[in-house]
CSV table of C-alpha atoms in Angstrom, one decimal:
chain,number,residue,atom,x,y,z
N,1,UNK,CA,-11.2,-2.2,-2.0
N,2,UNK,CA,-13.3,0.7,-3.7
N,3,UNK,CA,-16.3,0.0,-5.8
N,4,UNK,CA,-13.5,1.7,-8.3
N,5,UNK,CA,-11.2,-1.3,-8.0
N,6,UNK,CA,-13.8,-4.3,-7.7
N,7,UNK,CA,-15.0,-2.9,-11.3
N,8,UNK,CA,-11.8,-2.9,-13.1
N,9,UNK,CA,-10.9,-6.2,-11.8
N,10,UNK,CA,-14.2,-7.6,-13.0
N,11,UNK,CA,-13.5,-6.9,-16.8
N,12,UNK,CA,-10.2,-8.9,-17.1
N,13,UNK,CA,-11.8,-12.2,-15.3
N,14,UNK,CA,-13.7,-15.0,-16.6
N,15,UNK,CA,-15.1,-16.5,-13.0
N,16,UNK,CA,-14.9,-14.5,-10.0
N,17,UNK,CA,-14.0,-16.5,-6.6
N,18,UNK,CA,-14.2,-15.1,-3.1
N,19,UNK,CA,-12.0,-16.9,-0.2
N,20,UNK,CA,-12.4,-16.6,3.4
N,21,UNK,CA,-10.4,-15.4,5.4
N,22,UNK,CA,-9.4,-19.2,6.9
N,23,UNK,CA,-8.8,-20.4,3.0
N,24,UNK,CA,-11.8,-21.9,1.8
N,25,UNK,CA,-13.5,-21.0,-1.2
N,26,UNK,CA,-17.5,-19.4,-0.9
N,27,UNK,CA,-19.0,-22.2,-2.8
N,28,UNK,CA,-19.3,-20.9,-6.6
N,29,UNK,CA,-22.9,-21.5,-6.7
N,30,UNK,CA,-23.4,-18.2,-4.7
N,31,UNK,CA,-25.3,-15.2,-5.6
N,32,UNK,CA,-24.9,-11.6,-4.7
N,33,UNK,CA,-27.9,-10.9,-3.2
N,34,UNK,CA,-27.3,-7.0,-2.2
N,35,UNK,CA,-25.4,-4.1,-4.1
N,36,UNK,CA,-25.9,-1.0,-1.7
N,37,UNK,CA,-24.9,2.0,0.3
N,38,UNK,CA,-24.9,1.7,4.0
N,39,UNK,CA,-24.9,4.9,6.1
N,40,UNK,CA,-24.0,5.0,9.7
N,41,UNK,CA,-24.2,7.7,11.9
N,42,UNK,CA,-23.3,7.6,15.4
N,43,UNK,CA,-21.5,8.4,18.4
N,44,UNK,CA,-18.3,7.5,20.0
N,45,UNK,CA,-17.6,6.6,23.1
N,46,UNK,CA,-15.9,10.1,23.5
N,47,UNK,CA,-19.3,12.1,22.4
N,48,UNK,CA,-17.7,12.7,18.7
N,49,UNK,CA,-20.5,12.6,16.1
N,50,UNK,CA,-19.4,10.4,13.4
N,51,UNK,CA,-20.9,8.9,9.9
N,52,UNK,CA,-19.5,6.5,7.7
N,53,UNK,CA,-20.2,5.1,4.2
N,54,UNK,CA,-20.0,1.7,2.8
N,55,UNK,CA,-21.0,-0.3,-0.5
N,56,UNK,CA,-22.0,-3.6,1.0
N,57,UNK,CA,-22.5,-6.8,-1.4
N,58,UNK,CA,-24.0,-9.7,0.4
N,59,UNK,CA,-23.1,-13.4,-0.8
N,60,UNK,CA,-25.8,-15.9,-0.3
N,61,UNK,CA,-25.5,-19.6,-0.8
N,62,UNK,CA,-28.6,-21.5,-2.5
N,63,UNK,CA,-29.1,-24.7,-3.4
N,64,UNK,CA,-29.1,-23.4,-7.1
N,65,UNK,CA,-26.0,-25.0,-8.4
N,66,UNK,CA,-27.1,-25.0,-12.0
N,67,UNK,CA,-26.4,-21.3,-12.1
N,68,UNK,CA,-22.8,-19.2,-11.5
N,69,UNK,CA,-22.7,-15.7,-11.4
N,70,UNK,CA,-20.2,-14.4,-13.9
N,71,UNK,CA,-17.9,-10.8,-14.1
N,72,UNK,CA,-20.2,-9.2,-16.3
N,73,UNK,CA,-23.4,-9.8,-14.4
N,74,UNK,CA,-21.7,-8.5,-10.9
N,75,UNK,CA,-20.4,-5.6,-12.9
N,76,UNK,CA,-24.0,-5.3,-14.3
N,77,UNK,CA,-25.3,-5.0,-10.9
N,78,UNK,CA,-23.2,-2.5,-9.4
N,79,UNK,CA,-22.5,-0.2,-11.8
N,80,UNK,CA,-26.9,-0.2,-11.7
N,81,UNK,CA,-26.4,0.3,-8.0
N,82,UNK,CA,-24.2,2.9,-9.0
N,83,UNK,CA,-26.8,4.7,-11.0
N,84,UNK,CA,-30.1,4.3,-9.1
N,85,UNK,CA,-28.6,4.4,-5.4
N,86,UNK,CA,-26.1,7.2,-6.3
N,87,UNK,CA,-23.4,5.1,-4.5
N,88,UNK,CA,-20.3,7.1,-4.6
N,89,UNK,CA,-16.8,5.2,-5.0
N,90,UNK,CA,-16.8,3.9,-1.3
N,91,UNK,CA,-15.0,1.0,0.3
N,92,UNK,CA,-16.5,-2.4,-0.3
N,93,UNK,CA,-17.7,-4.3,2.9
N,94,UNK,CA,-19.6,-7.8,2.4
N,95,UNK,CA,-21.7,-10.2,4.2
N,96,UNK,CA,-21.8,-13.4,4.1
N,97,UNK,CA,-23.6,-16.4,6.1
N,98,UNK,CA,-21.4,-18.3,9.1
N,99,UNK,CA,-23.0,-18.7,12.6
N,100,UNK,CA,-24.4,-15.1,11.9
N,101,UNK,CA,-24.3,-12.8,9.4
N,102,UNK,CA,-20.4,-12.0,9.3
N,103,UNK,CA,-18.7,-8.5,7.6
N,104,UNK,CA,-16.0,-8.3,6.1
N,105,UNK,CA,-13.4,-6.1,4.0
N,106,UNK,CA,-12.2,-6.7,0.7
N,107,UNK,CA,-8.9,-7.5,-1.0
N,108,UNK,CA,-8.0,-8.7,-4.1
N,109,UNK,CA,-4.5,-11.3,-5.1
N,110,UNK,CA,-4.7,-12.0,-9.0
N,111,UNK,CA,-7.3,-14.8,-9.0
N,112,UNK,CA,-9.5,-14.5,-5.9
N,113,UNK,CA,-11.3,-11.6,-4.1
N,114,UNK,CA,-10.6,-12.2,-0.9
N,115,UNK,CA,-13.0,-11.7,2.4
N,116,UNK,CA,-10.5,-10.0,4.6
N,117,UNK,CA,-11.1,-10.2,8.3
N,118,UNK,CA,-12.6,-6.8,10.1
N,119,UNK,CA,-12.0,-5.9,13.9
N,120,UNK,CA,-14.1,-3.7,16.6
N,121,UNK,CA,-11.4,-0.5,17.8
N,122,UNK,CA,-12.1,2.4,20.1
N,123,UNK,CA,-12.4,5.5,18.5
N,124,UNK,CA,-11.7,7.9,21.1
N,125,UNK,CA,-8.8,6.4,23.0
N,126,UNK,CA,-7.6,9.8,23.7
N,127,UNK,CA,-11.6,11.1,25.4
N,128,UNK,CA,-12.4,7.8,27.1
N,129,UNK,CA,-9.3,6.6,29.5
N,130,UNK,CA,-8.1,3.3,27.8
N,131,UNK,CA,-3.9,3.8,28.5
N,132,UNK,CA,-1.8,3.3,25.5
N,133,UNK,CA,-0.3,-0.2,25.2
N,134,UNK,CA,3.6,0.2,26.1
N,135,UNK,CA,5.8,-2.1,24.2
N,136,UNK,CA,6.7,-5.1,26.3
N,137,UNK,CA,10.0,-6.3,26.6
N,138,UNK,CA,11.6,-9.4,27.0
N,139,UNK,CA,13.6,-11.0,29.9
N,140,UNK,CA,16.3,-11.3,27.9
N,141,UNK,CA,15.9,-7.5,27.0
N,142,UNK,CA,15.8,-6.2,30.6
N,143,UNK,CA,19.3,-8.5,31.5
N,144,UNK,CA,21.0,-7.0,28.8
N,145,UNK,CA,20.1,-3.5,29.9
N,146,UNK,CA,21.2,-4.2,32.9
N,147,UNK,CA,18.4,-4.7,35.1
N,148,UNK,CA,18.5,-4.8,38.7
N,149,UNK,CA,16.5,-8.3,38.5
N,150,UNK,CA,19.2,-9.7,36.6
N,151,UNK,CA,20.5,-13.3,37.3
N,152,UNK,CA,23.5,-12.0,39.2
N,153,UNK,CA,22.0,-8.7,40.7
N,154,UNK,CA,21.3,-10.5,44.4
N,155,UNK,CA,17.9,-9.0,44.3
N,156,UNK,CA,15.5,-12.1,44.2
């Protein structure tokens, strides 16, 4: 989700709710901590030079519970973000607390935002020897095509 998106969601809700990716609900007593712009520059395992751009919120959990952070506050705070960082539209990635601090995409389905799960990928598969996966079939499959390791075939 783009800062874009998160923004024009905002103004048509009254409470704003962020679920893990397992279900649960981030307690509502939270507070967004961070609105920023996160630059990474690096390189790949393949030597490719590579930079990539992210607005990062990061939920925190106090023990404030007299206090809820509403639409028009978090829209408040980014859109300052916006302005002072000169944070461009860029996808959303958050924090939040778990056994460390965890990251995570962002996704949207009518009521909640949702904290959508994020993976680690090569990004040179093609400079650094990792073979493609091949599709694997079942034994079923191979039977059917008529497989010298049938049932019949005599060959086991």
């Amino acid at each position: 989700m783009k800062l874009s998106e998160i923004k024009s969601k905002l103004r048509s809700l009254e409470t704003i709710a962020f679920q893990l990716p397992n279900g649960t609900l981030v307690p509502n007593h939270f507070h967004v901590t961070e609105v920023g712009k996160i630059t990474k520059n690096f390189i790949d395992c393949g030597g490719t030079v590579r930079s990539e751009n992210v607005a990062n919120f990061q939920l925190w959990e106090a023990d404030d519970y007299d206090h809820r952070l509403h639409p028009e506050k978090l829209l408040s705070i980014i859109e300052l973000s916006e302005k002072v960082l000169n944070i461009e539209d860029l996808e959303i990635e958050v924090e939040y607390q778990s056994d460390t601090i965890g990251k995570y995409g962002l996704d949207f389905d009518g009521t909640n935002f949702l904290l959508t799960s994020k993976l680690t990928d090569c990004l040179a598969k093609d400079k650094c020897g990792i073979p493609e996966q091949k599709p694997k079939l079942k034994l079923s499959e191979l039977s059917q095509e008529g497989s010298c390791c049938g049932p019949d075939s005599g060959c086991c």
